[in-house]
Coordinates of N, CA and C in Angstrom, one line a residue:
M268 N 0.8 -1.1 0.0 CA 0.0 0.0 0.0 C 0.8 1.2 0.0
Q269 N 0.6 2.1 -0.9 CA 1.3 3.4 -0.9 C 0.4 4.6 -1.3
P270 N 0.6 5.8 -0.7 CA -0.1 6.9 -1.1 C 0.3 7.4 -2.5
V271 N -0.6 7.7 -3.4 CA -0.3 8.2 -4.7 C -1.1 9.5 -5.0
L272 N -0.4 10.4 -5.7 CA -1.0 11.7 -6.1 C -1.2 11.8 -7.6
E273 N -2.4 12.0 -8.0 CA -2.7 12.1 -9.5 C -2.0 13.4 -10.0
V274 N -1.2 13.3 -11.1 CA -0.4 14.4 -11.6 C -0.8 14.7 -12.9
R275 N -0.7 15.9 -13.4 CA -0.9 16.5 -14.7 C 0.5 16.8 -15.3
A276 N 0.4 17.0 -16.6 CA 1.7 17.3 -17.4 C 2.2 18.6 -16.8
T277 N 3.6 18.7 -16.7 CA 4.2 19.8 -16.1 C 4.8 20.8 -17.2
D278 N 4.5 20.4 -18.5 CA 5.0 21.3 -19.6 C 4.7 22.7 -19.4
G279 N 5.6 23.6 -19.5 CA 5.4 25.0 -19.4 C 5.3 25.6 -18.1
F280 N 5.4 24.8 -17.0 CA 5.4 25.3 -15.6 C 6.7 25.8 -15.3
A281 N 6.8 27.0 -14.9 CA 8.1 27.7 -14.5 C 8.2 28.5 -13.2
L282 N 7.3 28.2 -12.4 CA 7.3 28.9 -11.1 C 8.4 28.5 -10.1
W283 N 8.6 27.1 -10.3 CA 9.7 26.5 -9.5 C 10.2 25.2 -10.3
P284 N 11.3 24.6 -10.0 CA 11.7 23.4 -10.7 C 10.8 22.2 -10.5
V285 N 10.5 21.5 -11.6 CA 9.6 20.3 -11.4 C 10.1 19.2 -12.3
A286 N 9.8 18.0 -12.1 CA 10.1 16.9 -12.9 C 9.1 16.8 -14.1
E287 N 9.5 16.2 -15.1 CA 8.6 16.0 -16.3 C 7.6 14.9 -15.9
T288 N 6.4 15.1 -16.1 CA 5.3 14.1 -15.9 C 4.3 14.3 -17.0
E289 N 3.5 13.3 -17.2 CA 2.4 13.3 -18.2 C 1.1 13.3 -17.4
S290 N 0.1 13.8 -18.2 CA -1.2 14.0 -17.4 C -1.8 12.6 -17.0
F291 N -2.6 12.5 -16.0 CA -3.4 11.4 -15.6 C -2.6 10.2 -15.1
G292 N -1.3 10.5 -14.7 CA -0.5 9.4 -14.1 C -0.6 9.6 -12.6
Y293 N 0.1 8.7 -11.9 CA 0.1 8.7 -10.4 C 1.6 8.8 -9.9
M294 N 1.8 9.6 -9.0 CA 3.1 9.8 -8.3 C 3.0 9.3 -6.9
P295 N 3.9 8.2 -6.5 CA 3.9 7.8 -5.2 C 4.5 8.9 -4.3
L296 N 3.9 9.1 -3.1 CA 4.5 10.1 -2.1 C 5.2 9.3 -1.0
N297 N 6.4 9.7 -0.7 CA 7.2 9.1 0.4 C 8.4 10.0 0.7
G298 N 9.1 9.5 1.6 CA 10.3 10.3 2.0 C 11.5 10.2 1.2
E299 N 11.4 9.5 0.0 CA 12.6 9.2 -0.9 C 12.5 10.0 -2.2
L300 N 11.6 11.0 -2.3 CA 11.5 11.7 -3.5 C 12.7 12.7 -3.7
T301 N 12.9 13.0 -5.0 CA 13.9 13.9 -5.3 C 13.3 15.4 -5.1
S302 N 14.2 16.3 -5.2 CA 13.7 17.7 -5.0 C 12.7 18.1 -6.1
L303 N 13.1 17.6 -7.4 CA 12.2 17.9 -8.5 C 10.8 17.2 -8.4
E304 N 10.8 16.0 -7.8 CA 9.6 15.3 -7.7 C 8.8 15.9 -6.6
V305 N 9.4 16.4 -5.5 CA 8.6 17.1 -4.5 C 8.0 18.4 -5.0
G306 N 8.8 19.2 -5.9 CA 8.2 20.3 -6.5 C 7.0 20.0 -7.4
T307 N 7.1 18.8 -8.0 CA 6.0 18.3 -8.9 C 4.8 18.1 -8.1
A308 N 5.0 17.4 -6.9 CA 3.9 17.1 -6.1 C 3.2 18.4 -5.6
V309 N 4.0 19.3 -5.1 CA 3.4 20.6 -4.6 C 2.7 21.3 -5.7
M310 N 3.2 21.3 -6.9 CA 2.6 21.9 -8.0 C 1.3 21.4 -8.3
N311 N 1.1 20.1 -8.2 CA -0.2 19.4 -8.4 C -1.2 19.6 -7.4
I312 N -0.8 19.6 -6.1 CA -1.7 19.9 -5.0 C -2.2 21.3 -5.1
A313 N -1.3 22.2 -5.4 CA -1.7 23.6 -5.5 C -2.6 23.8 -6.7
A314 N -2.3 23.1 -7.8 CA -3.3 23.2 -9.0 C -4.6 22.6 -8.7
C315 N -4.8 21.5 -7.8 CA -6.0 21.0 -7.4 C -6.9 22.1 -6.7
N316 N -6.3 23.0 -6.1 CA -7.0 24.0 -5.3 C -6.9 25.5 -5.9
D317 N -6.5 25.5 -7.2 CA -6.4 26.8 -7.8 C -7.7 27.3 -8.3
I318 N -8.5 27.8 -7.5 CA -9.9 28.2 -7.7 C -10.0 29.7 -7.5
D319 N -10.6 30.4 -8.4 CA -10.7 31.8 -8.3 C -11.6 32.2 -7.1
P320 N -11.2 33.2 -6.3 CA -11.9 33.7 -5.1 C -13.3 34.1 -5.6
E321 N -14.3 33.9 -4.7 CA -15.6 34.4 -4.9 C -15.7 35.8 -4.2
D322 N -16.5 36.7 -4.7 CA -16.6 38.1 -4.2 C -16.9 38.0 -2.7
G323 N -16.0 38.6 -1.9 CA -16.3 38.7 -0.5 C -16.0 37.6 0.4
V324 N -15.7 36.4 -0.3 CA -15.5 35.1 0.5 C -14.1 34.9 0.8
R325 N -13.2 35.1 -0.1 CA -11.7 35.0 0.1 C -11.1 36.3 -0.4
P326 N -9.9 36.6 0.1 CA -9.2 37.8 -0.5 C -8.9 37.6 -2.0
P327 N -8.7 38.7 -2.7 CA -8.3 38.5 -4.1 C -6.9 37.9 -4.3
R328 N -6.7 37.4 -5.4 CA -5.4 36.8 -5.7 C -4.3 37.9 -5.6
P329 N -3.1 37.7 -5.2 CA -2.1 38.6 -5.2 C -1.5 38.8 -6.6
A330 N -0.8 39.8 -6.8 CA -0.3 40.1 -8.2 C 0.8 39.2 -8.6
D331 N 1.7 38.7 -7.6 CA 2.9 38.0 -8.1 C 2.4 36.6 -8.5
P332 N 3.2 36.0 -9.6 CA 2.7 34.8 -10.1 C 2.7 33.6 -9.1
V333 N 3.7 33.5 -8.3 CA 3.7 32.4 -7.3 C 2.6 32.6 -6.3
G334 N 2.5 33.7 -5.8 CA 1.4 34.0 -4.8 C 0.0 33.7 -5.3
S335 N -0.1 34.1 -6.6 CA -1.4 33.9 -7.3 C -1.7 32.3 -7.5
F336 N -0.7 31.6 -7.9 CA -0.9 30.2 -8.1 C -1.1 29.5 -6.8
L337 N -0.5 29.9 -5.7 CA -0.7 29.3 -4.3 C -1.9 29.8 -3.7
H338 N -2.6 30.7 -4.2 CA -3.7 31.5 -3.4 C -4.8 30.5 -3.0
G339 N -5.2 29.7 -3.8 CA -6.3 28.7 -3.4 C -5.8 27.8 -2.3
L340 N -4.6 27.2 -2.5 CA -4.0 26.3 -1.5 C -4.0 27.0 -0.1
L341 N -3.6 28.3 -0.1 CA -3.4 29.0 1.1 C -4.7 29.6 1.7
T342 N -5.8 29.7 0.9 CA -6.9 30.5 1.5 C -8.2 29.6 1.6
L343 N -8.2 28.4 0.9 CA -9.5 27.7 0.9 C -9.6 27.0 2.2
D344 N -10.8 26.8 2.8 CA -11.1 26.2 3.9 C -11.0 24.6 3.8
T345 N -11.4 24.1 2.7 CA -11.3 22.7 2.5 C -10.5 22.4 1.3
L346 N -9.4 21.7 1.4 CA -8.4 21.4 0.4 C -8.6 20.0 -0.2
F347 N -8.1 19.9 -1.5 CA -8.3 18.6 -2.2 C -6.9 18.2 -2.7
A348 N -6.6 16.9 -2.6 CA -5.3 16.5 -3.2 C -5.7 15.2 -4.0
A349 N -5.9 15.3 -5.3 CA -6.4 14.2 -6.1 C -5.5 12.9 -6.0
G350 N -6.1 11.8 -5.6 CA -5.3 10.6 -5.5 C -5.9 9.7 -4.4
G351 N -5.0 8.9 -3.7 CA -5.5 8.1 -2.7 C -4.4 7.0 -2.4
F352 N -4.9 5.8 -2.0 CA -3.9 4.7 -1.6 C -4.0 3.7 -2.7
Q353 N -2.9 3.4 -3.2 CA -2.8 2.2 -4.2 C -2.4 0.9 -3.4
V354 N -3.1 -0.1 -3.7 CA -2.7 -1.5 -3.1 C -2.5 -2.5 -4.2
T355 N -1.3 -3.0 -4.1 CA -0.9 -4.1 -5.0 C -0.7 -5.4 -4.4
D356 N -1.4 -6.4 -5.0 CA -1.2 -7.8 -4.5 C 0.0 -8.4 -5.3
S357 N 1.1 -8.5 -4.6 CA 2.3 -9.0 -5.3 C 2.2 -10.4 -5.8
S358 N 1.3 -11.2 -5.3 CA 1.1 -12.6 -5.8 C 0.4 -12.7 -7.0
T359 N -0.5 -11.8 -7.3 CA -1.5 -11.8 -8.4 C -1.3 -10.7 -9.4
G360 N -0.6 -9.6 -8.9 CA -0.4 -8.4 -9.8 C -1.6 -7.6 -9.8
V361 N -2.7 -7.9 -9.1 CA -3.9 -7.1 -9.0 C -3.6 -5.7 -8.4
E362 N -4.0 -4.6 -9.0 CA -3.8 -3.2 -8.4 C -5.1 -2.6 -8.1
F363 N -5.3 -2.2 -6.8 CA -6.4 -1.4 -6.4 C -6.0 0.0 -6.4
M364 N -6.7 0.8 -7.3 CA -6.3 2.3 -7.5 C -7.4 3.2 -7.1
P365 N -7.1 4.4 -6.6 CA -8.2 5.4 -6.4 C -8.9 5.7 -7.7
G366 N -10.2 6.0 -7.5 CA -11.0 6.4 -8.7 C -10.9 7.9 -8.9
C367 N -11.6 8.4 -9.9 CA -11.8 9.9 -10.1 C -12.5 10.6 -8.9
C368 N -12.0 11.7 -8.6 CA -12.6 12.6 -7.5 C -12.2 12.1 -6.1
N369 N -11.5 11.1 -6.0 CA -11.0 10.7 -4.7 C -9.8 11.5 -4.3
G370 N -9.7 11.8 -3.0 CA -8.6 12.7 -2.5 C -7.8 12.1 -1.3
L371 N -6.6 12.4 -1.3 CA -5.7 12.0 -0.2 C -6.2 12.6 1.2
E372 N -6.9 13.7 1.1 CA -7.3 14.3 2.4 C -8.3 13.4 3.1
D373 N -8.9 12.4 2.4 CA -9.8 11.5 3.1 C -9.2 10.1 3.4
W374 N -7.9 10.1 3.4 CA -7.3 8.8 3.6 C -7.6 8.0 4.9
R375 N -8.0 8.7 5.9 CA -8.3 8.1 7.1 C -9.7 7.4 7.1
E376 N -10.4 7.5 6.0 CA -11.6 6.7 5.9 C -11.2 5.2 5.8
W377 N -10.0 4.9 5.4 CA -9.6 3.5 5.4 C -9.8 2.8 6.8
H378 N -9.6 3.7 7.9 CA -9.7 3.1 9.2 C -11.2 2.7 9.5
Q379 N -12.1 3.2 8.8 CA -13.5 2.8 9.0 C -13.7 1.3 8.6
V380 N -12.9 0.9 7.6 CA -12.9 -0.4 7.1 C -12.2 -1.3 8.1
V381 N -11.1 -0.9 8.7 CA -10.2 -1.7 9.5 C -10.9 -1.9 10.9
E382 N -11.5 -0.8 11.4 CA -12.0 -0.8 12.8 C -13.5 -1.1 12.8
G383 N -14.2 -1.0 11.6 CA -15.6 -1.2 11.6 C -16.0 -2.5 10.9
S384 N -17.2 -2.5 10.4 CA -17.7 -3.6 9.7 C -18.5 -3.2 8.3
G385 N -18.3 -2.0 8.0 CA -18.9 -1.6 6.7 C -18.1 -1.5 5.5
Q386 N -18.4 -0.6 4.6 CA -17.6 -0.4 3.4 C -17.5 1.0 3.0
V387 N -16.4 1.3 2.3 CA -16.0 2.6 1.9 C -15.6 2.6 0.5
G388 N -16.2 3.5 -0.4 CA -15.7 3.7 -1.7 C -14.7 4.8 -1.9
F389 N -13.9 4.6 -2.9 CA -12.8 5.5 -3.1 C -12.8 6.1 -4.6
G390 N -13.9 6.8 -4.9 CA -14.0 7.4 -6.2 C -14.8 6.6 -7.2
H391 N -14.7 7.0 -8.4 CA -15.5 6.4 -9.5 C -14.7 6.3 -10.8
D392 N -15.2 5.5 -11.7 CA -14.6 5.4 -13.1 C -13.1 5.0 -13.0
P393 N -12.6 3.9 -12.4 CA -13.4 2.8 -11.8 C -14.0 3.2 -10.4
D394 N -14.7 2.2 -9.9 CA -15.4 2.4 -8.6 C -14.7 1.4 -7.5
P395 N -13.6 1.8 -7.0 CA -12.9 1.0 -6.0 C -13.7 0.9 -4.7
L396 N -13.8 -0.3 -4.1 CA -14.6 -0.5 -2.9 C -13.8 -1.3 -1.9
A397 N -13.8 -0.9 -0.7 CA -13.2 -1.7 0.4 C -14.3 -2.2 1.3
E398 N -14.3 -3.4 1.7 CA -15.4 -4.0 2.5 C -14.8 -4.8 3.7
R399 N -15.3 -4.7 4.8 CA -14.9 -5.6 6.0 C -15.9 -6.8 6.0
H400 N -15.3 -8.0 6.0 CA -16.0 -9.3 6.1 C -15.4 -10.1 7.2
G401 N -15.9 -9.9 8.4 CA -15.4 -10.7 9.6 C -13.9 -10.2 9.9
D402 N -13.0 -11.1 9.8 CA -11.6 -10.7 10.1 C -10.8 -10.4 8.9
A403 N -11.6 -10.4 7.8 CA -10.9 -10.1 6.4 C -11.4 -8.8 5.8
V404 N -10.6 -8.3 4.9 CA -11.1 -7.1 4.1 C -11.0 -7.5 2.6
R405 N -12.0 -7.2 1.8 CA -12.0 -7.4 0.4 C -11.9 -6.0 -0.3
L406 N -10.9 -5.9 -1.2 CA -10.8 -4.7 -2.0 C -11.2 -5.1 -3.4
T407 N -12.3 -4.4 -3.9 CA -12.9 -4.6 -5.2 C -12.3 -3.5 -6.1
V408 N -11.7 -3.8 -7.2 CA -11.1 -2.9 -8.1 C -12.1 -2.0 -8.7
D409 N -13.2 -2.6 -9.2 CA -14.3 -1.8 -9.7 C -15.6 -2.4 -9.4
A410 N -16.3 -1.9 -8.4 CA -17.6 -2.4 -7.9 C -18.7 -2.4 -8.9
E411 N -18.5 -1.7 -10.0 CA -19.6 -1.7 -11.1 C -19.4 -2.9 -12.0
R412 N -18.4 -3.6 -11.9 CA -18.2 -4.9 -12.7 C -18.4 -6.1 -11.9
T413 N -19.2 -7.0 -12.5 CA -19.4 -8.2 -11.8 C -18.2 -9.2 -11.8
D414 N -17.4 -8.9 -12.8 CA -16.2 -9.8 -12.9 C -14.9 -9.1 -12.4
S415 N -15.1 -8.1 -11.5 CA -13.9 -7.2 -11.1 C -12.9 -8.0 -10.4
P416 N -11.6 -7.8 -10.6 CA -10.5 -8.4 -9.8 C -10.7 -7.9 -8.3
T417 N -10.2 -8.7 -7.4 CA -10.3 -8.4 -6.0 C -9.1 -8.7 -5.3
I418 N -8.8 -8.1 -4.2 CA -7.7 -8.4 -3.3 C -8.3 -8.7 -1.9
E419 N -7.9 -9.8 -1.3 CA -8.4 -10.1 0.1 C -7.2 -10.3 1.0
L420 N -7.4 -9.7 2.1 CA -6.3 -9.8 3.1 C -6.9 -9.6 4.5
P421 N -6.1 -10.2 5.5 CA -6.6 -10.1 6.9 C -6.7 -8.6 7.3
A422 N -7.6 -8.2 8.1 CA -7.8 -6.9 8.6 C -6.6 -6.4 9.3
A423 N -5.9 -7.3 10.1 CA -4.8 -7.0 10.9 C -3.6 -6.6 9.9
D424 N -3.5 -7.2 8.7 CA -2.5 -6.9 7.8 C -2.8 -5.5 7.2
L425 N -4.0 -5.2 7.0 CA -4.4 -3.9 6.4 C -4.0 -2.8 7.4
R426 N -4.2 -3.0 8.7 CA -3.9 -2.1 9.7 C -2.3 -1.8 9.7
H427 N -1.5 -2.8 9.4 CA -0.1 -2.5 9.3 C 0.2 -1.7 8.0
L428 N -0.5 -2.1 7.0 CA -0.2 -1.4 5.7 C -0.6 0.1 5.8
L429 N -1.7 0.4 6.5 CA -2.1 1.8 6.7 C -1.0 2.5 7.5
A430 N -0.4 1.9 8.5 CA 0.6 2.6 9.3 C 1.8 2.9 8.4
G431 N 2.2 2.0 7.5 CA 3.2 2.2 6.5 C 2.9 3.4 5.6
A432 N 1.6 3.4 5.1 CA 1.2 4.4 4.2 C 1.3 5.8 4.9
E433 N 0.8 5.8 6.1 CA 0.9 7.1 6.9 C 2.3 7.6 7.1
H434 N 3.2 6.6 7.3 CA 4.6 6.9 7.4 C 5.2 7.5 6.1
D435 N 4.8 7.0 5.0 CA 5.2 7.5 3.7 C 4.6 9.0 3.5
L436 N 3.4 9.3 3.9 CA 2.9 10.6 3.8 C 3.7 11.6 4.7
A437 N 4.0 11.1 5.9 CA 4.8 12.0 6.8 C 6.2 12.2 6.2
G438 N 6.7 11.2 5.7 CA 8.0 11.3 5.0 C 8.1 12.3 3.9
F439 N 7.0 12.4 3.1 CA 6.8 13.3 2.1 C 6.7 14.7 2.6
L440 N 5.9 14.9 3.7 CA 5.7 16.2 4.3 C 7.0 16.7 4.8
A441 N 7.8 15.9 5.4 CA 9.1 16.3 6.0 C 10.0 16.8 4.8
L442 N 10.1 16.1 3.7 CA 10.8 16.5 2.5 C 10.3 17.9 2.0
A443 N 8.9 18.0 1.9 CA 8.3 19.2 1.5 C 8.6 20.4 2.4
T444 N 8.8 20.2 3.7 CA 9.2 21.3 4.6 C 10.5 21.9 4.2
D445 N 11.5 21.0 4.0 CA 12.9 21.5 3.6 C 12.8 22.1 2.2
W446 N 12.0 21.5 1.3 CA 11.9 22.0 -0.1 C 11.3 23.4 -0.1
A447 N 10.2 23.6 0.7 CA 9.6 24.9 0.7 C 10.5 26.0 1.3
E448 N 11.3 25.7 2.3 CA 12.2 26.6 2.9 C 13.2 27.2 1.8
S449 N 13.6 26.2 0.8 CA 14.5 26.6 -0.1 C 13.9 27.1 -1.4
N450 N 12.7 26.7 -1.8 CA 12.1 27.1 -3.0 C 11.0 28.1 -2.9
L451 N 10.3 28.2 -1.7 CA 9.2 29.2 -1.5 C 9.5 30.0 -0.2
P452 N 10.6 30.6 0.0 CA 10.9 31.2 1.3 C 9.9 32.2 1.7
R453 N 9.2 32.9 0.9 CA 8.3 33.8 1.3 C 6.9 33.2 1.8
H454 N 6.7 31.9 1.4 CA 5.4 31.3 1.6 C 5.6 29.9 2.4
D455 N 6.8 29.6 2.8 CA 7.0 28.3 3.3 C 6.2 27.8 4.5
G456 N 6.0 28.6 5.5 CA 5.2 28.3 6.6 C 3.7 28.0 6.3
P457 N 3.0 28.9 5.6 CA 1.7 28.7 5.1 C 1.5 27.4 4.2
V458 N 2.5 27.3 3.3 CA 2.5 26.2 2.4 C 2.5 24.9 3.1
I459 N 3.4 24.7 4.0 CA 3.5 23.4 4.7 C 2.3 23.2 5.6
A460 N 1.8 24.2 6.2 CA 0.5 24.1 6.9 C -0.6 23.6 6.1
A461 N -0.7 24.2 4.8 CA -1.7 23.8 3.9 C -1.5 22.4 3.4
L462 N -0.3 22.0 3.1 CA 0.0 20.6 2.6 C -0.4 19.6 3.8
A463 N -0.1 19.9 5.0 CA -0.5 19.0 6.1 C -2.0 18.9 6.1
R464 N -2.7 20.0 5.9 CA -4.2 19.9 5.9 C -4.7 19.0 4.8
A465 N -4.1 19.3 3.6 CA -4.5 18.5 2.3 C -4.2 17.0 2.5
L466 N -3.3 16.7 3.3 CA -2.9 15.3 3.5 C -3.4 14.8 4.9
D467 N -4.1 15.6 5.6 CA -4.7 15.2 6.9 C -3.6 14.7 7.8
L468 N -2.5 15.5 8.0 CA -1.4 15.2 8.9 C -1.2 16.5 9.8
R469 N -0.6 16.2 10.9 CA -0.2 17.3 11.8 C 1.2 17.7 11.4
V470 N 1.5 19.0 11.3 CA 2.8 19.5 11.1 C 3.7 19.1 12.2
G471 N 4.8 18.5 11.9 CA 5.7 18.1 12.9 C 5.5 16.7 13.4
S472 N 4.5 15.9 12.7 CA 4.1 14.6 13.1 C 5.1 13.5 12.7
W473 N 6.2 13.9 11.9 CA 7.1 12.8 11.4 C 8.3 12.8 12.4

């Protein structure tokens, strides 16, 4: 299990250094990323929240290009980071991926599956679904298909996988803290606080 962020093409982006990526791919987030990859991740999370202010609700965009691009990330009450958790069954090769409109900010919903007895969906097109069945958890790649591949594992194993995925998110946030101090010195504190909210982590939790 690993946290992944949906990324768009970085062609033409020049506000800070980024790695080359293509649209609609996924980037794993962890504490091993390069500086260019961290910059790419921050760019994509900021882009997810690059929404024009509504009159009287949020302050207007600042004039400088970097401040303007970061404005939504720094001023929206609710943040979105397109992506989720990818689970790969190494014995079968089946991959459980987040669907469209799923966000990393909701990753703690996985605990509802581990600790409860219900089910949680993680986006659509495909429609990934996690369900608790007794002491086991079934991950259905696309619940809209009757022949969908599935992954089944003990709930205790999923609990350990979730701890590892949270560690990966915290590792990324630690890297992003150092990256922001070097690449966004005028905005580093607010950016890190916003990234922590977008990933549902506490600043300094690593």
